[in-house]
Amino acid sequence: MKSNYDIQEIFRDAVSGNYRNLVVIEGDYREPLLEFIHEYLKVERNPSTGYYFHPWAQGSKERLNWIRSVLTTVTDIDYSSSERYLGSTFDLSIIDAVDDFRPSYAARAVETVRGGGLIILYTNRLEEGKLYRDTLTRDGKVNNLFEERFRHKLLSHRGILYWNDGELIVRPYSSSEVSKPKRSRKGKYPELAKLCKTDDQVKVLDEIDFLLEEGKKLLVVTAPRGRGKSASVGLALPLLISQSKYPLSIVVTSPTYWSGAEIMRFSEMSLKALHKRFRKVISRDGKILSLEIGESRIRWLPPELARDQHGDILVVDEAAALGKEFADYVLRRWNKVALVTTVHGYEGSGKIFLKIFDSYDGEHDVQRLKLDFPVRYGKGDPVERFLNDAFLLNADATEGEDLNKVAEVDVRSLFEDEERLASVYGILVTAHYRNTPDDLMMLGDMAFQRLFVAENNAGVAQVVEEGGLSQEAIKSIAQGEENLGHLIPHRLVKYWRLFEFGELRGWRVMRIAVAPALQGRGIGSKLLREIEIKGEGEGIDWIGSSFLASYNVIKFWAKNGYIPVHVSTKKNESLGGYSVIVVKPFSSAAKEMSSRVSLLLKDKLLRTSHQVYFNLDPRILAILLKLTPPASNVTISDLYVKKLRAYLEGLLPYNSVAEAVHLLGEKYFKELRFDVDDVSLATLISRTFQGKSWYHAGVSLGLTSSQVEQRLKDTIALILEKYQLS
Ligand SMILES: CC(=O)SCCNC(=O)CCNC(=O)[C@H](O)C(C)(C)COP(=O)(O)OP(=O)(O)OC[C@H]1O[C@@H](n2cnc3c(N)ncnc32)[C@H](O)[C@@H]1OP(=O)(O)O
Ligand SMILES: Nc1ncnc2c1ncn2[C@@H]1O[C@H](COP(=O)(O)OP(=O)(O)OP(=O)(O)O)[C@@H](O)[C@H]1O
């Protein structure tokens, strides 16, 4: 490998300056890959941990064997299990992107490397292999705008080593531009401060006792990725136990159990440093699930269980990933809560979440802690800078004035205007919790998408064409084949056996978002209107969307005349919700089919709310049931009416009349003769249809048990009165 640069010198400077080395190899990769590892090993003779990160693509195992010939201590991880390594720190990370470059996975692999460590991403060609991914390509058509931009960033950033077909391109960086993590504060707990890497972490130790103060307390800990949030909160939790007058039950939760593992691991370290006796329960793969200290306990539980537990303090790690509704729910149930979250990262942005908690005016007193200094590498690390720019992790919505106009925008011209791209993509980053670098790739590379932007970059919608499927394609879906590129037809053909729907042509609004400061002013609706006019003009049968159910978002689609046709039958645990599909039909065939399937959905929701949908927010169920079309009439016998009256007068308890309440509810939702507000209907749904206790019905609605029962009685009385049933 010939080069004009002294590669060892570059590596040495990074080691002394505690910043990361990123090498990207494109083209003929074997020789340079081994050579770069070799050069690095001359600088860092004994890297203790390296990992090889690869897709299950052909040949990746063989390539691993080459790497093992020069580097024996390498762990092999496939793309899909990468999540479990997010909290770890490695010396070396080698990313196989041959025929499969996925920005979100690559970002994960880069993040786990410490300052002075080496990251190598190698590929035959960045855009190779996308043709086989049906979310990105249609009929072999795909753009390469993301990769072209990525390459441009590789060339323009300092400190990145880009090997392109036999030539090394590097713009030098210097260790003098990086400041190393330092800890100068001893803080209130010097024996624990010693375990901290930065003063920011010591600050968390010093402030944690805020949670023990009298009353409802909310601690919000935020930072960009890799600032040691989880570790510092973990170190701090045992302090709460030592300072409390009573035994404490602390529950820790996080979207996946790997992301909570760091907190538990550091809590154990802290207990040891404090010389506390404790017992621990570990999982089969060695992660700590529970620490028992006398009568006190710190334990990790999955979000679904954690939120309804009885305990003193709830700690939510990666809280933004669980969404605002989860946070609202736990704040209604728990008096003492710590929300720990990433502001901008690869796993989704916490910006919108932060904005919400910056103006929090609930019952809890709030304390905010921000961690700024990275723990894995120095401040000024060129790789962090590069990734922020290449993946637009910090992009912000410009929030300019709304000019009342929506235009269809050509994606290529958007990618040629860096400032506009950042502000349009910034809308997605700030408005959606779960934006990841793959979304930027989707924006650039999906050749079959249409992009609509509200003028002045106030809102954006990505639309993809779906349907028009051949008989053969429909048959294969019916027999169980996935077809991610045609999501709405897929769901209606597979789950509702409505094969004819596959032939219709539609547009799916894949994403729609409005700059946070401008939401609720009609911009989203205007975007939809423009899309509908364009779509109808082009003769499509329907427009629809599939999204994670949230009350506000469903209301938005409802307001714009969309009807629900499908609700997933399993809650997506890591995203914390059910997905809903809504459509607006244009052609008569689409009108007939969507109304038929929507009626079936109503039936399913009514009959299975106690089993399939027992976990769905009852306000969402209420609104879905109201949006499906009216069905057959339901007769209620006079004896049932008498029973209901007796309940309202306090002569019979709820359990004695539950079947009559159920029938009355069924009558309401099937006939839909008049409107009743969502919260009133939600009391009926959560108690009578989902079978929740008064207590749990109350928690999900922010009411006390007796308020729920009173509201239910009022709802029954209102429905009886409207139907003139006496
Ligand atoms: C496929 C998908 O992408 S679905 C995901 C949708 N996107 C998101 O959740 C990102 C965050 N939210 C947003 O970007 C926007 O609020 C959107 C796109 C949902 C709606 O756009 P907006 O311009 O805010 O909506 P618009 O003003 O036209 O309509 C307001 C209605 O939407 C609903 N709504 C949903 N979210 C909001 C919100 N944050 N603020 C105000 N209204 C909201 C309300 O029902 C409201 O009607 P109401 O005022 O009568 O109660
Ligand atoms: N005080 C510390 N001593 C040793 N290692 C630490 C310390 N703090 C953090 N680390 C390590 O640094 C890495 C990042 O820490 P942590 O997971 O707490 O960061 P985070 O801010 O929660 O970031 P992420 O967004 O990656 O979850 C982890 O591998 C962790 O083990």
JSON list of C-alpha atoms and ligand atoms in Angstrom, two decimals, residues 352 427-428 430-433 458 460 462 508-516 518-527 544-548 550-557 559-560, ligand 1:
[
{"chain": "A", "resi": 352, "resn": "ILE", "atom": "CA", "xyz": [-38.64, 17.39, 20.48]},
{"chain": "A", "resi": 427, "resn": "ILE", "atom": "CA", "xyz": [-38.01, 19.18, 10.35]},
{"chain": "A", "resi": 428, "resn": "LEU", "atom": "CA", "xyz": [-37.93, 15.38, 10.43]},
{"chain": "A", "resi": 430, "resn": "THR", "atom": "CA", "xyz": [-36.90, 17.72, 15.35]},
{"chain": "A", "resi": 431, "resn": "ALA", "atom": "CA", "xyz": [-40.49, 16.56, 14.85]},
{"chain": "A", "resi": 432, "resn": "HIS", "atom": "CA", "xyz": [-39.99, 12.78, 14.90]},
{"chain": "A", "resi": 433, "resn": "TYR", "atom": "CA", "xyz": [-38.52, 10.90, 17.83]},
{"chain": "A", "resi": 458, "resn": "ALA", "atom": "CA", "xyz": [-42.20, 24.88, 7.48]},
{"chain": "A", "resi": 460, "resn": "VAL", "atom": "CA", "xyz": [-42.40, 18.32, 4.67]},
{"chain": "A", "resi": 462, "resn": "GLN", "atom": "CA", "xyz": [-42.52, 12.11, 1.73]},
{"chain": "A", "resi": 508, "resn": "ARG", "atom": "CA", "xyz": [-48.62, 6.30, 0.92]},
{"chain": "A", "resi": 509, "resn": "VAL", "atom": "CA", "xyz": [-47.60, 9.34, 2.92]},
{"chain": "A", "resi": 510, "resn": "MET", "atom": "CA", "xyz": [-44.53, 7.76, 4.41]},
{"chain": "A", "resi": 511, "resn": "ARG", "atom": "CA", "xyz": [-43.66, 10.71, 6.57]},
{"chain": "A", "resi": 512, "resn": "ILE", "atom": "CA", "xyz": [-45.22, 14.05, 7.31]},
{"chain": "A", "resi": 513, "resn": "ALA", "atom": "CA", "xyz": [-43.88, 16.61, 9.74]},
{"chain": "A", "resi": 514, "resn": "VAL", "atom": "CA", "xyz": [-44.24, 20.26, 10.53]},
{"chain": "A", "resi": 515, "resn": "ALA", "atom": "CA", "xyz": [-41.59, 22.36, 12.32]},
{"chain": "A", "resi": 516, "resn": "PRO", "atom": "CA", "xyz": [-42.47, 22.10, 16.04]},
{"chain": "A", "resi": 518, "resn": "LEU", "atom": "CA", "xyz": [-45.51, 25.92, 13.63]},
{"chain": "A", "resi": 519, "resn": "GLN", "atom": "CA", "xyz": [-47.63, 22.87, 14.43]},
{"chain": "A", "resi": 520, "resn": "GLY", "atom": "CA", "xyz": [-51.37, 23.24, 14.82]},
{"chain": "A", "resi": 521, "resn": "ARG", "atom": "CA", "xyz": [-51.65, 26.10, 12.31]},
{"chain": "A", "resi": 522, "resn": "GLY", "atom": "CA", "xyz": [-52.96, 24.11, 9.39]},
{"chain": "A", "resi": 523, "resn": "ILE", "atom": "CA", "xyz": [-49.64, 23.52, 7.59]},
{"chain": "A", "resi": 524, "resn": "GLY", "atom": "CA", "xyz": [-49.85, 19.72, 7.82]},
{"chain": "A", "resi": 525, "resn": "SER", "atom": "CA", "xyz": [-53.40, 19.81, 6.46]},
{"chain": "A", "resi": 526, "resn": "LYS", "atom": "CA", "xyz": [-52.31, 22.09, 3.62]},
{"chain": "A", "resi": 527, "resn": "LEU", "atom": "CA", "xyz": [-49.54, 19.64, 2.71]},
{"chain": "A", "resi": 544, "resn": "GLY", "atom": "CA", "xyz": [-53.07, 6.52, 2.86]},
{"chain": "A", "resi": 545, "resn": "SER", "atom": "CA", "xyz": [-50.57, 6.38, 5.66]},
{"chain": "A", "resi": 546, "resn": "SER", "atom": "CA", "xyz": [-49.22, 3.98, 8.24]},
{"chain": "A", "resi": 547, "resn": "PHE", "atom": "CA", "xyz": [-47.90, 5.35, 11.52]},
{"chain": "A", "resi": 548, "resn": "LEU", "atom": "CA", "xyz": [-47.37, 4.55, 15.15]},
{"chain": "A", "resi": 550, "resn": "SER", "atom": "CA", "xyz": [-50.69, 8.35, 18.98]},
{"chain": "A", "resi": 551, "resn": "TYR", "atom": "CA", "xyz": [-53.81, 10.24, 19.93]},
{"chain": "A", "resi": 552, "resn": "ASN", "atom": "CA", "xyz": [-52.74, 13.56, 18.39]},
{"chain": "A", "resi": 553, "resn": "VAL", "atom": "CA", "xyz": [-51.54, 12.09, 15.14]},
{"chain": "A", "resi": 554, "resn": "ILE", "atom": "CA", "xyz": [-54.76, 10.09, 14.64]},
{"chain": "A", "resi": 555, "resn": "LYS", "atom": "CA", "xyz": [-56.76, 13.25, 15.29]},
{"chain": "A", "resi": 556, "resn": "PHE", "atom": "CA", "xyz": [-54.77, 14.97, 12.55]},
{"chain": "A", "resi": 557, "resn": "TRP", "atom": "CA", "xyz": [-55.66, 12.27, 10.00]},
{"chain": "A", "resi": 559, "resn": "LYS", "atom": "CA", "xyz": [-59.59, 15.94, 10.78]},
{"chain": "A", "resi": 560, "resn": "ASN", "atom": "CA", "xyz": [-58.44, 15.51, 7.19]},
{"chain": "B", "resi": 1, "resn": "LIG", "atom": "C1", "xyz": [-46.85, 8.95, 8.49]},
{"chain": "B", "resi": 1, "resn": "LIG", "atom": "C2", "xyz": [-46.47, 9.91, 9.50]},
{"chain": "B", "resi": 1, "resn": "LIG", "atom": "O1", "xyz": [-45.45, 10.51, 9.42]},
{"chain": "B", "resi": 1, "resn": "LIG", "atom": "S1", "xyz": [-47.51, 10.13, 10.78]},
{"chain": "B", "resi": 1, "resn": "LIG", "atom": "C3", "xyz": [-46.55, 11.05, 11.90]},
{"chain": "B", "resi": 1, "resn": "LIG", "atom": "C4", "xyz": [-46.93, 12.44, 11.90]},
{"chain": "B", "resi": 1, "resn": "LIG", "atom": "N1", "xyz": [-45.88, 13.30, 12.32]},
{"chain": "B", "resi": 1, "resn": "LIG", "atom": "C5", "xyz": [-45.54, 13.51, 13.59]},
{"chain": "B", "resi": 1, "resn": "LIG", "atom": "O2", "xyz": [-46.04, 12.94, 14.52]},
{"chain": "B", "resi": 1, "resn": "LIG", "atom": "C6", "xyz": [-44.50, 14.55, 13.81]},
{"chain": "B", "resi": 1, "resn": "LIG", "atom": "C7", "xyz": [-44.95, 15.60, 14.78]},
{"chain": "B", "resi": 1, "resn": "LIG", "atom": "N2", "xyz": [-46.17, 16.30, 14.36]},
{"chain": "B", "resi": 1, "resn": "LIG", "atom": "C8", "xyz": [-46.23, 17.06, 13.29]},
{"chain": "B", "resi": 1, "resn": "LIG", "atom": "O3", "xyz": [-45.26, 17.24, 12.59]},
{"chain": "B", "resi": 1, "resn": "LIG", "atom": "C9", "xyz": [-47.54, 17.76, 12.97]},
{"chain": "B", "resi": 1, "resn": "LIG", "atom": "O4", "xyz": [-48.19, 18.07, 14.15]},
{"chain": "B", "resi": 1, "resn": "LIG", "atom": "C10", "xyz": [-48.50, 16.91, 12.09]},
{"chain": "B", "resi": 1, "resn": "LIG", "atom": "C11", "xyz": [-47.83, 16.60, 10.76]},
{"chain": "B", "resi": 1, "resn": "LIG", "atom": "C12", "xyz": [-48.94, 15.63, 12.77]},
{"chain": "B", "resi": 1, "resn": "LIG", "atom": "C13", "xyz": [-49.77, 17.74, 11.82]},
{"chain": "B", "resi": 1, "resn": "LIG", "atom": "O5", "xyz": [-49.45, 18.94, 11.19]},
{"chain": "B", "resi": 1, "resn": "LIG", "atom": "P1", "xyz": [-50.03, 20.32, 11.77]},
{"chain": "B", "resi": 1, "resn": "LIG", "atom": "O6", "xyz": [-49.66, 21.40, 10.83]},
{"chain": "B", "resi": 1, "resn": "LIG", "atom": "O7", "xyz": [-49.56, 20.46, 13.17]},
{"chain": "B", "resi": 1, "resn": "LIG", "atom": "O8", "xyz": [-51.58, 20.01, 11.74]},
{"chain": "B", "resi": 1, "resn": "LIG", "atom": "P2", "xyz": [-52.79, 20.96, 11.34]},
{"chain": "B", "resi": 1, "resn": "LIG", "atom": "O9", "xyz": [-52.60, 22.28, 11.97]},
{"chain": "B", "resi": 1, "resn": "LIG", "atom": "O10", "xyz": [-53.01, 20.90, 9.88]},
{"chain": "B", "resi": 1, "resn": "LIG", "atom": "O11", "xyz": [-53.97, 20.16, 12.03]},
{"chain": "B", "resi": 1, "resn": "LIG", "atom": "C14", "xyz": [-54.12, 20.26, 13.38]},
{"chain": "B", "resi": 1, "resn": "LIG", "atom": "C15", "xyz": [-54.77, 19.02, 13.92]},
{"chain": "B", "resi": 1, "resn": "LIG", "atom": "O12", "xyz": [-53.84, 17.97, 14.00]},
{"chain": "B", "resi": 1, "resn": "LIG", "atom": "C16", "xyz": [-53.85, 17.40, 15.30]},
{"chain": "B", "resi": 1, "resn": "LIG", "atom": "N3", "xyz": [-52.50, 17.55, 15.82]},
{"chain": "B", "resi": 1, "resn": "LIG", "atom": "C17", "xyz": [-51.61, 16.56, 15.81]},
{"chain": "B", "resi": 1, "resn": "LIG", "atom": "N4", "xyz": [-50.46, 16.94, 16.33]},
{"chain": "B", "resi": 1, "resn": "LIG", "atom": "C18", "xyz": [-50.59, 18.22, 16.67]},
{"chain": "B", "resi": 1, "resn": "LIG", "atom": "C19", "xyz": [-49.73, 19.16, 17.26]},
{"chain": "B", "resi": 1, "resn": "LIG", "atom": "N5", "xyz": [-48.50, 18.86, 17.64]},
{"chain": "B", "resi": 1, "resn": "LIG", "atom": "N6", "xyz": [-50.18, 20.41, 17.44]},
{"chain": "B", "resi": 1, "resn": "LIG", "atom": "C20", "xyz": [-51.43, 20.73, 17.09]},
{"chain": "B", "resi": 1, "resn": "LIG", "atom": "N7", "xyz": [-52.28, 19.88, 16.53]},
{"chain": "B", "resi": 1, "resn": "LIG", "atom": "C21", "xyz": [-51.88, 18.62, 16.33]},
{"chain": "B", "resi": 1, "resn": "LIG", "atom": "C22", "xyz": [-54.93, 18.08, 16.09]},
{"chain": "B", "resi": 1, "resn": "LIG", "atom": "O13", "xyz": [-56.04, 17.23, 16.06]},
{"chain": "B", "resi": 1, "resn": "LIG", "atom": "C23", "xyz": [-55.21, 19.32, 15.33]},
{"chain": "B", "resi": 1, "resn": "LIG", "atom": "O14", "xyz": [-56.57, 19.58, 15.26]},
{"chain": "B", "resi": 1, "resn": "LIG", "atom": "P3", "xyz": [-57.28, 20.52, 16.34]},
{"chain": "B", "resi": 1, "resn": "LIG", "atom": "O15", "xyz": [-56.44, 21.75, 16.38]},
{"chain": "B", "resi": 1, "resn": "LIG", "atom": "O16", "xyz": [-58.61, 20.71, 15.78]},
{"chain": "B", "resi": 1, "resn": "LIG", "atom": "O17", "xyz": [-57.22, 19.75, 17.61]}
]
